[in-house]
Coordinates of C-alpha atoms and ligand atoms in Angstrom, one line a residue:
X1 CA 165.9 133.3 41.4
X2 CA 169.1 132.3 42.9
X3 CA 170.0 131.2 46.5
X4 CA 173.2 131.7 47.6
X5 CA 173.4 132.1 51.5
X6 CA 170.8 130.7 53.9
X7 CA 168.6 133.2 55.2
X8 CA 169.8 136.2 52.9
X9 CA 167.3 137.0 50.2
X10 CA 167.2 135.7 47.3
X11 CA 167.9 137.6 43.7
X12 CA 167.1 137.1 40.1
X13 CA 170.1 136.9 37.9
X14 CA 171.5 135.0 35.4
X15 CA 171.9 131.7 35.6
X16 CA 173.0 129.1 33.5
X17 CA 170.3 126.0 31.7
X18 CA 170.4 122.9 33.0
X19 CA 171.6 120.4 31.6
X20 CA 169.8 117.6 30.0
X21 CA 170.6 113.8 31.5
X22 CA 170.4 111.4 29.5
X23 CA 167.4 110.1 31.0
X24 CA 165.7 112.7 31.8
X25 CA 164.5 116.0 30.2
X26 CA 164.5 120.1 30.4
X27 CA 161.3 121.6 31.0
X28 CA 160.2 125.2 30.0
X29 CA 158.7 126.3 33.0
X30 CA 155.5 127.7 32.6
X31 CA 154.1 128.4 36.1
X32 CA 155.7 127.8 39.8
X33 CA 153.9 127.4 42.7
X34 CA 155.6 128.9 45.7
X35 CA 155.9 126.0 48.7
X36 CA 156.8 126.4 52.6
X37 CA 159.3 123.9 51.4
X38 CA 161.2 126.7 50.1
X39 CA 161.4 128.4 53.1
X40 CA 162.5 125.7 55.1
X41 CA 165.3 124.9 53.0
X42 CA 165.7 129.0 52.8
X43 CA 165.9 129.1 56.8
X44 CA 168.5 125.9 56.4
X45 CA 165.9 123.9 58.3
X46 CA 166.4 119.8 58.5
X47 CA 169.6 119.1 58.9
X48 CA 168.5 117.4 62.4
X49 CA 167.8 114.6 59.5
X50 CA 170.6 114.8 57.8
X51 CA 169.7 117.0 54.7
X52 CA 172.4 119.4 53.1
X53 CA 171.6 121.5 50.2
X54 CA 174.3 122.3 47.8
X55 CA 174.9 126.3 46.9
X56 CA 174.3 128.3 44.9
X57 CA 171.3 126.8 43.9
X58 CA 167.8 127.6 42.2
X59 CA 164.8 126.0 44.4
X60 CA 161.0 125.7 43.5
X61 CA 159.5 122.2 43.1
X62 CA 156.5 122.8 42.1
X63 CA 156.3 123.4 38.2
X64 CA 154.4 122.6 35.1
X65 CA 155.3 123.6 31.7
X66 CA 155.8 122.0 28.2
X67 CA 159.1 119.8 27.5
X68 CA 162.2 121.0 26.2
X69 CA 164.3 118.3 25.9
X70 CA 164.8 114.9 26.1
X71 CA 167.6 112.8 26.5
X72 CA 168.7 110.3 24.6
X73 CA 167.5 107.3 26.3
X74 CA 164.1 108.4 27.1
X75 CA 161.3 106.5 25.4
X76 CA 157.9 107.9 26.8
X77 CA 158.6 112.1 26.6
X78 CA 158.6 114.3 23.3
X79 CA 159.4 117.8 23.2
X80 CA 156.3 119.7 23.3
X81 CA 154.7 117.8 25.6
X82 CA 152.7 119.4 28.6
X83 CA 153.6 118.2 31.7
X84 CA 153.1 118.1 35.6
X85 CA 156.5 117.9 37.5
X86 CA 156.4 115.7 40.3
X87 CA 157.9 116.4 44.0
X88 CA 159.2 113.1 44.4
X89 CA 161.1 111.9 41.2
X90 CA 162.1 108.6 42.2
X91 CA 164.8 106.8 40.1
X92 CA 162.3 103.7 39.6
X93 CA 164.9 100.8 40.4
X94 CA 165.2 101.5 44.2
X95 CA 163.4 99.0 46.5
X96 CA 161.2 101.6 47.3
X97 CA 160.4 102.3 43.8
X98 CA 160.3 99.0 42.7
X99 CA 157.8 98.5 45.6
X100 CA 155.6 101.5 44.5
X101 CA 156.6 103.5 47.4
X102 CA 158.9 105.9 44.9
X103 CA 157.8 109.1 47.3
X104 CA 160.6 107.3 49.8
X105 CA 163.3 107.0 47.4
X106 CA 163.7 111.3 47.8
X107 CA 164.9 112.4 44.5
X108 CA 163.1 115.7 44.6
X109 CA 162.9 117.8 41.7
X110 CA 163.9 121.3 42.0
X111 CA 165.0 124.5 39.6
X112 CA 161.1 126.0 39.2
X113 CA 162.0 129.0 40.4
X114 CA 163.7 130.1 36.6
X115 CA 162.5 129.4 32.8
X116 CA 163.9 125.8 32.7
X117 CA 163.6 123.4 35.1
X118 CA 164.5 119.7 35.2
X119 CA 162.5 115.8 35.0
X120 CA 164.8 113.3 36.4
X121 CA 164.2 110.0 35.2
X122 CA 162.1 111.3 32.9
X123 CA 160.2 108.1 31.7
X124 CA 159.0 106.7 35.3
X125 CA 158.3 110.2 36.1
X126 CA 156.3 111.7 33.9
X127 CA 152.9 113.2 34.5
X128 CA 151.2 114.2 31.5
X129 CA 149.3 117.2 31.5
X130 CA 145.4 116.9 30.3
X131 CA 144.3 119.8 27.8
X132 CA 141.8 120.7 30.0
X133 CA 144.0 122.2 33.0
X134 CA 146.0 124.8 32.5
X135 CA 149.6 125.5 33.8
X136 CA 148.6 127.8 36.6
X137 CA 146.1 125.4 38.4
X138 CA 148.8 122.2 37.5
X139 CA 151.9 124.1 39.4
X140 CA 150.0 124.4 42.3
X141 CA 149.3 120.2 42.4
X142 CA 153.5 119.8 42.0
X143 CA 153.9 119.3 46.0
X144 CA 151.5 120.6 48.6
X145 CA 147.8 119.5 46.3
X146 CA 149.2 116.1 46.0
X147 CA 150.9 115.7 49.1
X148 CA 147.3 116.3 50.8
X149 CA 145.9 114.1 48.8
X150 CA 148.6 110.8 49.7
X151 CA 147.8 112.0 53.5
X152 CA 144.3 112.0 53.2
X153 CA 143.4 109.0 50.7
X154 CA 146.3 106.4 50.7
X155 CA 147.8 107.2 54.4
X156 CA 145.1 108.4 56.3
X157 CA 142.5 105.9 54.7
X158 CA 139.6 108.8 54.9
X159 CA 136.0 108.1 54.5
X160 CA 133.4 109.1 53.5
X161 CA 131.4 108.9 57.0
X162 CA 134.2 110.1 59.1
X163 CA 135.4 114.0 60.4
X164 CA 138.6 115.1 59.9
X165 CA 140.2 117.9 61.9
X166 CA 142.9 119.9 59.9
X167 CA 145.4 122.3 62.3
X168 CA 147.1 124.7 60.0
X169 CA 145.7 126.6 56.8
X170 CA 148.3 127.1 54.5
X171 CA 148.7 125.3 51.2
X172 CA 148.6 122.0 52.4
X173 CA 145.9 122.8 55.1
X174 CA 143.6 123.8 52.7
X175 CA 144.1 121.0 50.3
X176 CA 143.5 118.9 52.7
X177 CA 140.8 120.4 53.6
X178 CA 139.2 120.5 49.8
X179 CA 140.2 116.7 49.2
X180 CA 138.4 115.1 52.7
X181 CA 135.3 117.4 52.2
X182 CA 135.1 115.9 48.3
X183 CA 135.5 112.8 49.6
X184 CA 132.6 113.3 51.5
X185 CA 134.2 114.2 55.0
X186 CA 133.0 116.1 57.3
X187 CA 136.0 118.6 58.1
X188 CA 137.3 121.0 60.9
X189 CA 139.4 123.8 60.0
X190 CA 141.7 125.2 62.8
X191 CA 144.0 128.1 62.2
X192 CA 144.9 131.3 64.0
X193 CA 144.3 133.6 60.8
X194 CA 140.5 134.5 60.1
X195 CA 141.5 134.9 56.8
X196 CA 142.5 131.0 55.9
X197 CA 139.6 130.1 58.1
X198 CA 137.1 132.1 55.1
X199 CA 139.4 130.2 52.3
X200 CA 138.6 126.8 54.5
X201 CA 135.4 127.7 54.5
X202 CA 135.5 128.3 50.7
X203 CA 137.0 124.7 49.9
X204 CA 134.4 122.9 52.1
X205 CA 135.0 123.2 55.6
X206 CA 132.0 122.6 57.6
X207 CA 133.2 124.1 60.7
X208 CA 136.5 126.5 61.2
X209 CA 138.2 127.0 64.6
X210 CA 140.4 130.3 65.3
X211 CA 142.9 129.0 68.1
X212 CA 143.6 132.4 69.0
X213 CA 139.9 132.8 70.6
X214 CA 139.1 129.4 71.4
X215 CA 140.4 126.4 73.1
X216 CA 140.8 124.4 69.9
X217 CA 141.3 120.9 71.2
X218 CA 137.7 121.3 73.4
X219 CA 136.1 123.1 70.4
X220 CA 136.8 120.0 68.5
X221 CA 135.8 117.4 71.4
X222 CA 132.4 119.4 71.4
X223 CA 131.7 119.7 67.4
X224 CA 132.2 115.9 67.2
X225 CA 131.0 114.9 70.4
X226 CA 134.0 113.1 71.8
X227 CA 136.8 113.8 69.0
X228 CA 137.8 113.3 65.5
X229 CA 138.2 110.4 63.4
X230 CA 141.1 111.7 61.9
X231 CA 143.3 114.5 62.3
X232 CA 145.9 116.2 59.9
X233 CA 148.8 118.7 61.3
X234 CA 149.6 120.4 58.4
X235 CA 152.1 122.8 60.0
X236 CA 154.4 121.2 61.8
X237 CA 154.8 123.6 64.9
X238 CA 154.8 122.1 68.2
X239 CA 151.3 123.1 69.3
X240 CA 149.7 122.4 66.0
X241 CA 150.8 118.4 66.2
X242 CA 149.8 118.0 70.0
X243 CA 146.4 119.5 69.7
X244 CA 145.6 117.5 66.6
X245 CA 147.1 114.2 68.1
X246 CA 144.7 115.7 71.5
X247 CA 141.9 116.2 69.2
X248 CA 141.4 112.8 68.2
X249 CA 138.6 110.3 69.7
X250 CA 139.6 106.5 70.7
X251 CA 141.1 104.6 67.7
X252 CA 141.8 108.1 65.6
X253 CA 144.4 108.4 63.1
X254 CA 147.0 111.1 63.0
X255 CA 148.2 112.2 59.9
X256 CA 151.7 114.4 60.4
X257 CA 152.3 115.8 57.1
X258 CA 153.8 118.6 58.3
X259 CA 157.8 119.2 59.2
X260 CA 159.3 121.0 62.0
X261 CA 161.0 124.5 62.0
X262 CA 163.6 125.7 64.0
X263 CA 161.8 125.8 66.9
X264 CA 161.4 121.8 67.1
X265 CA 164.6 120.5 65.2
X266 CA 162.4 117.5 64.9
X267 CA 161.6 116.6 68.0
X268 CA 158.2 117.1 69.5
X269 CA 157.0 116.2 73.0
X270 CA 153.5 114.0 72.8
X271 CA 151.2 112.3 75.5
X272 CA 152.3 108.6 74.5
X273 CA 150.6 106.7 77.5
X274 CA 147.3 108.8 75.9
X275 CA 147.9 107.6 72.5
X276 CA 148.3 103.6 74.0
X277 CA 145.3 104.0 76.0
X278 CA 143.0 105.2 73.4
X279 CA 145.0 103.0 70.4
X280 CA 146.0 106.1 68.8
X281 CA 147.7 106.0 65.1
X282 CA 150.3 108.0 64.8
X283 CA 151.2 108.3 60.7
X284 CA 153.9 109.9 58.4
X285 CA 153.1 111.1 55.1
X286 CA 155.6 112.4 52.6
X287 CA 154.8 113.8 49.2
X288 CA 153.6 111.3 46.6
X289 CA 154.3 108.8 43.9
X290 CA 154.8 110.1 39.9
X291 CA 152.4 107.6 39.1
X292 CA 149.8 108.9 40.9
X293 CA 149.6 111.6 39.5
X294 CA 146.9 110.4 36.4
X295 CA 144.7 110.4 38.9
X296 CA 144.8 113.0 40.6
X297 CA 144.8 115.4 37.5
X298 CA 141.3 112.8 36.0
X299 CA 139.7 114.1 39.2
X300 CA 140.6 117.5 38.1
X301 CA 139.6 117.4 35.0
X302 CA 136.0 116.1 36.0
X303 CA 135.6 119.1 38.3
X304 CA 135.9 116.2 41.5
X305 CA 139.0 118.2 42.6
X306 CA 139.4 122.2 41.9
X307 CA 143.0 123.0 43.4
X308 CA 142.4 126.5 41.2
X309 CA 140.2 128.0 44.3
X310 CA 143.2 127.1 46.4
X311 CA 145.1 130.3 44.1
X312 CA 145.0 133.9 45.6
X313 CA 147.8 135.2 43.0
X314 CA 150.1 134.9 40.2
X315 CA 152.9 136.9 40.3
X316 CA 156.3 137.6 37.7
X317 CA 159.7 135.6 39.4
X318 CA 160.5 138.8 40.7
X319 CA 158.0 139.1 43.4
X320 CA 158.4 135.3 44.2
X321 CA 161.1 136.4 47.1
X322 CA 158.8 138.6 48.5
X323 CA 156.3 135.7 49.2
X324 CA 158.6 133.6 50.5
X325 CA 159.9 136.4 53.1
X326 CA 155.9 137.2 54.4
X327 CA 156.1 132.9 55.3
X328 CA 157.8 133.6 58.4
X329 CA 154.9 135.5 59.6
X330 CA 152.4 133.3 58.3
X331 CA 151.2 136.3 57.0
X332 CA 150.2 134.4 52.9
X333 CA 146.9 133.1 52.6
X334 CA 146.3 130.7 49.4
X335 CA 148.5 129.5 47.1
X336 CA 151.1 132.2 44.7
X337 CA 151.9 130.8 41.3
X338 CA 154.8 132.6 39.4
X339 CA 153.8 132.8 35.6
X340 CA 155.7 135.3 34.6
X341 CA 160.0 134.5 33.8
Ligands
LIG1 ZN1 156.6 121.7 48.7
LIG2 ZN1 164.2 104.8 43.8

């Protein structure tokens, strides 16, 4: 599924393989989660930070499948193997990489959106896939599962005595959602659809907000009794990261995981003298490292972590457009997975 213009819909075609560096390897793609990533890069958002995305092109970074091919230098990959591909597919000598903070260096992996797809770096990237977990519930732990999960454990520092409010339920929303309620959490949904506020509900949220009836932020204030411990915007709209950054009690910690649209470019207007008086955090969190990702899928395997009840569809690559259109009303609830190419 081919992008060619920014903003014009995309269309299946032909397309030629990649090709196989000789580091890293060619995976058959075997299920693609579909990621509001996608669409930003679709609407030609973030080029207030510099990013420019080479066209034509075939997007989608959030595949498993088996391997291919491999090239010639890798040591750790064989063909047949089963594998996770990872957002962020650091190149392992970077001082980032070299300092375990490879989700920085932003090599992002790309091309699940067609039968083969590409591992950069293949041997510091590769996430093998356990047995147990099959390609459907793995694609949908490439970006936004995992990306939850870096917010909410390593950033964010969540525990198990604490409440975390979560603005936004899209992917990421209700990851985050499922991962600070297994942790033990307790956890505030807010969203506007009544729909993701019964699939929060589903993953674990003990309490769901809808912003379009209630005053969110003073809803919050009241279920914790002075504001949250932590709170995640998992949007990235203007009104979602101010009412999560209001939402917070003295000492809270905000998680931004979300990025900006159009209507921001970036920038967002927040109550700073609020945030020094009450020693607010404010904290960034981007994707996650490759090597993390053995972790993540053990917790899976032992039923800690189910990112499967986070799926509302799989769909064949030609419908995959279609999903990525209904994204600019907001309109998807759950997660999509392509399986068919
Ligand atoms: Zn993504
Ligand atoms: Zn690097």
């Amino acid at each position: 599924m081919v992008l060619e213009e920014v903003g014009k819909p995309m269309m299946v075609k032909e397309w030629p393989e990649p090709e196989c560096p000789p580091d890293g390897a060619v995976i058959r793609v075997e299920a693609s989660g579909i990621c509001r990533s996608d669409w930003h890069l679709w609407q030609g958002d973030w080029g207030w930070i510099g990013f420019k995305m080479r066209m034509p092109t075939v997007l989608g970074h959030e595949f498993a499948g088996v391997v291919e091919e491999v090239g010639k230098e890798v040591k750790t990959l064989k063909t047949g193997m089963r594998v996770v591909v990872p957002l962020a597919q650091g190149c392992g000598v970077c001082g980032d990489c070299r300092t375990g903070h490879s989700n920085l260096c932003m090599g992002a992996g790309m091309g699940g959106y067609a039968r083969y797809g590409l591992l950069n770096h293949a041997d510091f990237n590769f996430a093998p896939l356990p047995d147990k977990i099959d390609f459907v519930e793995a694609s949908s732990m490439g970006c936004r599962y995992v990306t939850a999960y870096h917010g909410i454990l390593d950033q964010g520092q969540v525990r198990a005595d604490e409440s975390v409010v979560v603005y936004g339920c899209g992917g990421v929303g209700l990851s985050a959602v499922q991962i600070a309620t297994a942790l033990g959490a307790r956890v505030i949904a807010v969203d506007l659809d009544d729909r993701k506020l019964e699939l929060a509900k589903k993953v674990g949220a003990a309490d769901v907000i809808n912003g379009r009836n209630n005053d969110p932020v003073k809803a919050v204030m009241d279920l914790t009794r002075g504001g949250a411990d932590v709170s995640v915007d998992a949007l990235g709209i203007a009104a979602t990261c101010r009412n999560a950054v209001a939402s917070l009690r003295k000492r809270g910690r905000h998680i931004q995981i979300g990025l900006t649209t159009q209507g921001e470019k970036g920038e967002v207007a927040l109550p700073v003298d609020q945030i020094v008086f009450k020693e607010i955090q404010f904290i960034g969190s981007l994707a996650i490292q490759s090597f993390r990702y053995p972790a993540i899928l053990s917790m899976v395997e032992r039923g800690r972590l189910e990112p499967r009840k986070l799926i509302s569809e799989t769909i064949p690559l030609e419908k995959a457009f279609g999903v990525l259109d209904q994204m600019s009303k907001f309109e998807n609830a759950g997660i999509s997975v392509i399986n068919q190419f």
